[in-house]
mmCIF file of C-alpha atoms in Angstrom:
data_model
loop_
_atom_site.group_PDB
_atom_site.id
_atom_site.type_symbol
_atom_site.label_atom_id
_atom_site.label_comp_id
_atom_site.label_asym_id
_atom_site.label_seq_id
_atom_site.Cartn_x
_atom_site.Cartn_y
_atom_site.Cartn_z
ATOM 1 C CA MET A 1 116.087 118.106 69.885
ATOM 2 C CA ASP A 2 119.413 116.459 70.739
ATOM 3 C CA ALA A 3 121.218 119.749 70.107
ATOM 4 C CA PHE A 4 118.749 121.599 72.327
ATOM 5 C CA TRP A 5 119.290 119.209 75.225
ATOM 6 C CA GLN A 6 123.030 119.466 74.718
ATOM 7 C CA PHE A 7 122.841 123.233 75.129
ATOM 8 C CA ALA A 8 120.310 122.915 77.962
ATOM 9 C CA GLY A 9 122.838 120.825 79.871
ATOM 10 C CA ARG A 10 124.985 123.935 80.179
ATOM 11 C CA MET A 11 122.462 125.349 82.634
ATOM 12 C CA LEU A 12 123.719 122.759 85.133
ATOM 13 C CA ARG A 13 126.696 125.043 85.617
ATOM 14 C CA TYR A 14 124.430 126.973 87.997
ATOM 15 C CA LYS A 15 123.253 123.990 90.045
ATOM 16 C CA SER A 16 122.687 125.818 93.323
ATOM 17 C CA THR A 17 120.508 128.462 91.656
ATOM 18 C CA ILE A 18 118.485 125.759 89.909
ATOM 19 C CA VAL A 19 117.989 123.879 93.192
ATOM 20 C CA TRP A 20 116.684 127.001 94.922
ATOM 21 C CA ALA A 21 114.399 127.710 91.961
ATOM 22 C CA MET A 22 112.952 124.185 92.261
ATOM 23 C CA VAL A 23 112.467 124.647 96.015
ATOM 24 C CA PHE A 24 110.481 127.844 95.496
ATOM 25 C CA ALA A 25 108.438 126.178 92.735
ATOM 26 C CA VAL A 26 107.469 123.364 95.124
ATOM 27 C CA LEU A 27 106.619 125.863 97.873
ATOM 28 C CA SER A 28 104.444 127.868 95.492
ATOM 29 C CA ALA A 29 102.630 124.723 94.363
ATOM 30 C CA GLY A 30 102.222 123.590 97.967
ATOM 31 C CA GLY A 31 100.534 126.863 98.844
ATOM 32 C CA LEU A 32 98.156 126.371 95.923
ATOM 33 C CA GLY A 33 97.299 122.827 97.017
ATOM 34 C CA VAL A 34 96.645 123.828 100.621
ATOM 35 C CA GLY A 35 94.494 126.719 99.445
ATOM 36 C CA LEU A 36 92.379 124.449 97.243
ATOM 37 C CA VAL A 37 91.830 122.011 100.098
ATOM 38 C CA SER A 38 91.060 124.787 102.602
ATOM 39 C CA ILE A 39 88.489 126.664 100.539
ATOM 40 C CA ALA A 40 85.956 123.811 100.721
ATOM 41 C CA PRO A 41 85.403 123.925 104.523
ATOM 42 C CA VAL A 42 85.090 127.716 104.376
ATOM 43 C CA LEU A 43 82.249 127.526 101.869
ATOM 44 C CA GLU A 44 80.610 124.644 103.725
ATOM 45 C CA ASN A 45 80.743 126.497 107.032
ATOM 46 C CA ILE A 46 79.324 129.680 105.524
ATOM 47 C CA LEU A 47 76.530 128.052 103.524
ATOM 48 C CA ALA A 48 75.607 125.158 105.829
ATOM 49 C CA GLU A 49 72.741 125.533 108.298
ATOM 50 C CA THR A 50 74.619 123.812 111.128
ATOM 51 C CA SER A 51 77.811 125.478 112.300
ATOM 52 C CA ARG A 52 81.063 123.643 112.875
ATOM 53 C CA GLY A 53 84.237 124.792 114.556
ATOM 54 C CA LEU A 54 87.805 124.251 113.491
ATOM 55 C CA PRO A 55 88.218 120.965 115.443
ATOM 56 C CA ASP A 56 85.175 119.468 113.709
ATOM 57 C CA LEU A 57 86.379 120.677 110.301
ATOM 58 C CA ALA A 58 89.837 119.245 110.952
ATOM 59 C CA LEU A 59 88.399 115.868 111.979
ATOM 60 C CA ALA A 60 86.231 115.802 108.855
ATOM 61 C CA TYR A 61 89.295 116.621 106.768
ATOM 62 C CA ASN A 62 91.314 113.768 108.317
ATOM 63 C CA GLU A 63 88.480 111.335 107.632
ATOM 64 C CA ARG A 64 88.288 112.459 104.003
ATOM 65 C CA VAL A 65 92.018 112.008 103.305
ATOM 66 C CA PRO A 66 92.708 108.646 101.560
ATOM 67 C CA GLY A 67 94.952 106.120 103.267
ATOM 68 C CA PHE A 68 97.836 106.543 100.816
ATOM 69 C CA LEU A 69 97.880 110.273 101.670
ATOM 70 C CA ALA A 70 98.013 109.722 105.428
ATOM 71 C CA TRP A 71 101.006 112.058 105.652
ATOM 72 C CA ALA A 72 98.656 114.930 104.748
ATOM 73 C CA GLN A 73 96.467 114.417 107.834
ATOM 74 C CA LEU A 74 96.609 116.872 110.722
ATOM 75 C CA PRO A 75 98.207 115.460 113.902
ATOM 76 C CA GLN A 76 96.213 115.214 117.115
ATOM 77 C CA GLY A 77 98.379 117.844 118.813
ATOM 78 C CA VAL A 78 97.297 120.416 116.249
ATOM 79 C CA LEU A 79 93.635 119.444 116.627
ATOM 80 C CA ASP A 80 93.764 120.031 120.377
ATOM 81 C CA GLN A 81 95.025 123.596 119.875
ATOM 82 C CA LEU A 82 92.314 124.680 117.422
ATOM 83 C CA PRO A 83 89.784 127.268 118.704
ATOM 84 C CA GLU A 84 86.030 126.632 118.764
ATOM 85 C CA GLY A 85 83.266 128.660 117.098
ATOM 86 C CA ARG A 86 81.863 129.016 113.590
ATOM 87 C CA PHE A 87 82.910 132.631 113.058
ATOM 88 C CA THR A 88 86.370 131.952 114.455
ATOM 89 C CA ALA A 89 86.765 129.018 112.074
ATOM 90 C CA VAL A 90 85.887 131.102 109.008
ATOM 91 C CA VAL A 91 88.113 134.028 110.022
ATOM 92 C CA THR A 92 91.046 131.747 110.840
ATOM 93 C CA ILE A 93 90.849 129.804 107.578
ATOM 94 C CA VAL A 94 90.444 132.955 105.460
ATOM 95 C CA SER A 95 93.414 134.549 107.244
ATOM 96 C CA VAL A 96 95.526 131.469 106.615
ATOM 97 C CA LEU A 97 94.471 131.502 102.959
ATOM 98 C CA GLY A 98 95.544 135.140 102.691
ATOM 99 C CA VAL A 99 98.951 134.341 104.156
ATOM 100 C CA LEU A 100 99.293 131.338 101.826
ATOM 101 C CA THR A 101 98.388 133.487 98.823
ATOM 102 C CA LEU A 102 101.055 136.026 99.737
ATOM 103 C CA PHE A 103 103.586 133.284 100.439
ATOM 104 C CA GLY A 104 102.778 131.509 97.172
ATOM 105 C CA GLY A 105 103.118 134.736 95.192
ATOM 106 C CA VAL A 106 106.541 135.459 96.687
ATOM 107 C CA ALA A 107 107.684 131.875 96.067
ATOM 108 C CA ASN A 108 106.403 132.013 92.477
ATOM 109 C CA PHE A 109 108.265 135.281 91.864
ATOM 110 C CA LEU A 110 111.507 133.906 93.307
ATOM 111 C CA HIS A 111 111.205 130.756 91.189
ATOM 112 C CA ALA A 112 110.748 132.788 88.002
ATOM 113 C CA TYR A 113 113.516 135.219 89.010
ATOM 114 C CA LEU A 114 116.087 132.501 89.689
ATOM 115 C CA SER A 115 115.076 130.446 86.644
ATOM 116 C CA LEU A 116 115.400 133.382 84.255
ATOM 117 C CA THR A 117 118.729 134.289 85.853
ATOM 118 C CA VAL A 118 120.069 130.852 84.900
ATOM 119 C CA VAL A 119 118.509 131.097 81.426
ATOM 120 C CA TYR A 120 119.970 134.507 80.592
ATOM 121 C CA ARG A 121 123.427 133.671 81.933
ATOM 122 C CA THR A 122 123.531 130.433 79.941
ATOM 123 C CA THR A 123 122.307 132.156 76.770
ATOM 124 C CA THR A 124 124.924 134.893 77.176
ATOM 125 C CA ASN A 125 127.672 132.284 77.434
ATOM 126 C CA ILE A 126 126.410 130.469 74.324
ATOM 127 C CA ARG A 127 126.166 133.736 72.370
ATOM 128 C CA ARG A 128 129.713 134.693 73.359
ATOM 129 C CA GLU A 129 131.024 131.283 72.315
ATOM 130 C CA ALA A 130 129.185 131.480 68.975
ATOM 131 C CA PHE A 131 130.690 134.903 68.258
ATOM 132 C CA HIS A 132 134.187 133.696 69.134
ATOM 133 C CA ARG A 133 133.748 130.764 66.748
ATOM 134 C CA ALA A 134 132.464 133.070 63.996
ATOM 135 C CA VAL A 135 135.380 135.519 64.125
ATOM 136 C CA ARG A 136 137.831 132.587 63.986
ATOM 137 C CA LEU A 137 136.284 131.001 60.882
ATOM 138 C CA PRO A 138 138.334 130.986 57.656
ATOM 139 C CA LEU A 139 137.672 134.066 55.543
ATOM 140 C CA LYS A 140 136.705 131.895 52.571
ATOM 141 C CA THR A 141 133.907 130.260 54.581
ATOM 142 C CA VAL A 142 132.486 133.622 55.639
ATOM 143 C CA VAL A 143 132.681 135.142 52.141
ATOM 144 C CA THR A 144 131.171 132.078 50.462
ATOM 145 C CA GLY A 145 128.352 131.507 52.925
ATOM 146 C CA GLY A 146 127.621 135.158 53.617
ATOM 147 C CA THR A 147 127.379 136.959 56.928
ATOM 148 C CA SER A 148 123.594 136.880 57.278
ATOM 149 C CA ASP A 149 123.497 133.242 58.343
ATOM 150 C CA LEU A 150 126.176 133.828 60.971
ATOM 151 C CA VAL A 151 124.339 136.871 62.320
ATOM 152 C CA SER A 152 121.118 134.845 62.438
ATOM 153 C CA ARG A 153 122.852 132.059 64.374
ATOM 154 C CA ILE A 154 124.412 134.435 66.881
ATOM 155 C CA VAL A 155 121.376 136.663 67.467
ATOM 156 C CA ASN A 156 118.170 134.909 66.437
ATOM 157 C CA ASP A 157 119.011 131.294 67.251
ATOM 158 C CA THR A 158 120.314 132.168 70.700
ATOM 159 C CA ASN A 159 117.076 134.064 71.369
ATOM 160 C CA GLN A 160 115.135 130.955 70.371
ATOM 161 C CA LEU A 161 117.292 128.905 72.732
ATOM 162 C CA SER A 162 116.590 131.410 75.489
ATOM 163 C CA GLN A 163 112.845 131.027 74.996
ATOM 164 C CA GLY A 164 113.174 127.244 75.077
ATOM 165 C CA PHE A 165 115.260 127.355 78.252
ATOM 166 C CA ALA A 166 112.719 129.672 79.903
ATOM 167 C CA THR A 167 109.880 127.336 78.971
ATOM 168 C CA LEU A 168 111.776 124.321 80.274
ATOM 169 C CA LEU A 169 113.052 125.754 83.546
ATOM 170 C CA SER A 170 110.378 128.300 84.452
ATOM 171 C CA ARG A 171 106.946 127.671 82.965
ATOM 172 C CA THR A 172 107.167 123.877 82.639
ATOM 173 C CA VAL A 173 108.381 123.371 86.202
ATOM 174 C CA ALA A 174 105.855 125.831 87.629
ATOM 175 C CA GLN A 175 102.894 124.316 85.805
ATOM 176 C CA THR A 176 103.993 120.739 86.551
ATOM 177 C CA THR A 177 104.348 121.322 90.287
ATOM 178 C CA LYS A 178 101.040 123.187 90.404
ATOM 179 C CA GLY A 179 99.402 120.368 88.470
ATOM 180 C CA VAL A 180 100.702 117.805 90.962
ATOM 181 C CA ALA A 181 99.503 119.969 93.865
ATOM 182 C CA GLY A 182 96.089 120.319 92.243
ATOM 183 C CA LEU A 183 95.926 116.556 91.686
ATOM 184 C CA VAL A 184 96.724 115.864 95.340
ATOM 185 C CA ALA A 185 94.087 118.399 96.417
ATOM 186 C CA ALA A 186 91.545 116.763 94.110
ATOM 187 C CA LEU A 187 92.369 113.332 95.556
ATOM 188 C CA VAL A 188 91.744 114.697 99.039
ATOM 189 C CA LEU A 189 88.446 116.356 98.097
ATOM 190 C CA GLY A 190 87.056 113.714 95.723
ATOM 191 C CA PRO A 191 89.222 110.690 94.858
ATOM 192 C CA LEU A 192 86.492 108.894 92.901
ATOM 193 C CA LEU A 193 86.011 111.881 90.611
ATOM 194 C CA VAL A 194 89.755 112.020 89.919
ATOM 195 C CA LEU A 195 89.931 108.308 89.119
ATOM 196 C CA SER A 196 87.021 108.636 86.705
ATOM 197 C CA ALA A 197 88.861 111.455 84.888
ATOM 198 C CA LEU A 198 92.115 109.502 84.390
ATOM 199 C CA PRO A 199 91.135 108.110 80.931
ATOM 200 C CA VAL A 200 90.520 111.666 79.723
ATOM 201 C CA ILE A 201 93.949 112.716 81.033
ATOM 202 C CA VAL A 202 95.626 109.896 79.092
ATOM 203 C CA LEU A 203 93.764 110.897 75.925
ATOM 204 C CA LEU A 204 94.798 114.542 76.339
ATOM 205 C CA TYR A 205 98.418 113.480 76.844
ATOM 206 C CA VAL A 206 98.425 111.542 73.559
ATOM 207 C CA VAL A 207 96.838 114.428 71.637
ATOM 208 C CA ILE A 208 99.184 117.058 73.101
ATOM 209 C CA ARG A 209 102.240 114.889 72.417
ATOM 210 C CA ARG A 210 101.317 114.436 68.754
ATOM 211 C CA LEU A 211 100.607 118.135 68.336
ATOM 212 C CA GLY A 212 103.941 118.943 69.974
ATOM 213 C CA LYS A 213 105.835 116.792 67.461
ATOM 214 C CA LYS A 214 103.997 118.441 64.577
ATOM 215 C CA ILE A 215 104.758 121.926 65.895
ATOM 216 C CA ARG A 216 108.458 121.079 66.332
ATOM 217 C CA ARG A 217 108.731 119.932 62.717
ATOM 218 C CA ALA A 218 106.958 123.051 61.489
ATOM 219 C CA SER A 219 109.153 125.292 63.657
ATOM 220 C CA ARG A 220 112.273 123.709 62.177
ATOM 221 C CA GLY A 221 111.050 124.537 58.670
ATOM 222 C CA ALA A 222 110.166 128.084 59.725
ATOM 223 C CA LEU A 223 113.679 128.654 61.064
ATOM 224 C CA LYS A 224 115.186 127.450 57.775
ATOM 225 C CA SER A 225 112.929 129.789 55.806
ATOM 226 C CA GLN A 226 113.833 132.660 58.111
ATOM 227 C CA ALA A 227 117.536 132.011 57.548
ATOM 228 C CA GLY A 228 116.914 132.075 53.783
ATOM 229 C CA MET A 229 115.093 135.387 54.122
ATOM 230 C CA TYR A 230 118.027 136.833 56.081
ATOM 231 C CA ALA A 231 120.428 135.672 53.361
ATOM 232 C CA SER A 232 118.326 137.063 50.505
ATOM 233 C CA THR A 233 117.875 140.450 52.160
ATOM 234 C CA THR A 234 121.556 140.790 53.023
ATOM 235 C CA GLU A 235 122.708 139.799 49.528
ATOM 236 C CA VAL A 236 120.434 142.315 47.827
ATOM 237 C CA LEU A 237 121.203 145.224 50.141
ATOM 238 C CA GLN A 238 124.953 144.598 50.137
ATOM 239 C CA GLY A 239 124.981 144.280 46.348
ATOM 240 C CA LEU A 240 122.454 147.036 45.712
ATOM 241 C CA ARG A 241 124.776 148.758 43.233
ATOM 242 C CA VAL A 242 124.851 145.640 41.053
ATOM 243 C CA VAL A 243 121.066 145.337 41.276
ATOM 244 C CA LYS A 244 120.690 148.947 40.135
ATOM 245 C CA VAL A 245 123.188 148.593 37.288
ATOM 246 C CA TYR A 246 121.495 145.508 35.823
ATOM 247 C CA THR A 247 117.946 146.696 36.743
ATOM 248 C CA THR A 248 117.059 143.421 38.470
ATOM 249 C CA GLU A 249 114.846 145.013 41.104
ATOM 250 C CA ARG A 250 111.799 143.136 39.851
ATOM 251 C CA TYR A 251 113.626 139.802 39.854
ATOM 252 C CA GLU A 252 114.966 140.304 43.389
ATOM 253 C CA ALA A 253 111.545 141.421 44.626
ATOM 254 C CA GLY A 254 110.002 138.260 43.175
ATOM 255 C CA ARG A 255 112.678 136.061 44.747
ATOM 256 C CA PHE A 256 112.159 137.682 48.134
ATOM 257 C CA HIS A 257 108.393 137.319 47.748
ATOM 258 C CA ARG A 258 108.735 133.560 47.179
ATOM 259 C CA ILE A 259 110.956 133.170 50.244
ATOM 260 C CA ASN A 260 108.594 135.322 52.287
ATOM 261 C CA LYS A 261 105.573 133.238 51.213
ATOM 262 C CA ARG A 262 107.423 130.030 52.120
ATOM 263 C CA PHE A 263 108.173 131.466 55.554
ATOM 264 C CA MET A 264 104.512 132.411 55.985
ATOM 265 C CA LYS A 265 103.392 128.869 55.097
ATOM 266 C CA ASP A 266 105.788 127.408 57.657
ATOM 267 C CA MET A 267 104.476 129.791 60.314
ATOM 268 C CA MET A 268 100.919 128.810 59.387
ATOM 269 C CA ARG A 269 101.857 125.180 59.986
ATOM 270 C CA VAL A 270 103.150 126.131 63.429
ATOM 271 C CA ARG A 271 99.859 127.913 64.110
ATOM 272 C CA VAL A 272 97.802 124.868 63.132
#
C-alpha cells in the first residue's frame, strides 16, 4: 500500500481541480441531507389530520434540532417570511426538494467529472514515465526477464492504479460525504435512534476493515499470478517454432493450465 499512496500523491499536482471536486461533493451531500430532513414534514402534513403551515413546521424543526447542531436551525428572519397554509407548505417543500435534487445531481456529476479528470491525467503521466523507463533499460535485462512483464506493468498495472485512484477520489469521497450528511439528518430527525445504532456501526467497521485486508492480500497474489500467465503466454507464442519442433505442445498446455488454475484460486480468494 505504500507504493500506492506514493503514486496517489502525484494527484496533488492538480490541487485546484481536487479542491473543486471536494466542494461539489460536499454540495451534493448537503442537498441529500436537506432532502432527508425535509421529506418528514411533507409526509406528516399530508397524512396528519390537523394541518400545519410552513411557520409551524419550521418551528417544530428548530425544536427538534439538538443543541450541538444549533447552526442548522432556521433563523427568525426566515420564519417571518414563510407563507401560511397547508397546501402552500406541501407545494413549497416539494418544489424545494425538486430544486435540491436537480442541484445535487449536477454537483454529483461535476464531482465525478473533475475527479476522473485528475485520475486519468495522473495515470497517463505514470504510464508515460513507465514506458520511458522501460525503453531505457539495459537490453540484457529486457531479454532475460522477457517483455511480457514490462507490458503488464505499463498497461495492466497502470489500469489497476487508475481504478484505485477513482475509488479513492471519486466513490470514497462521494459516499463519505453522503454518509456524513445522512448521519446529520438522522441526528436531527431521531438522535436517540442514532446513538443506539452506534455499537452496530463500530462492529461493521471492524468487520469491513478485516475483510479489506484479506481482499488486498488476495489481490496481490492474483496480480502475481496474472503476471506469470502473461509471461507464459508470451514465451510460448514467441517461441512457437521451438515448441513445434520438439512437440512440447502438451507440456506447455499443462504448464499454462497450472498457472491459470492458480490465478483462478487467487481470484476466488478475492471473491470470498
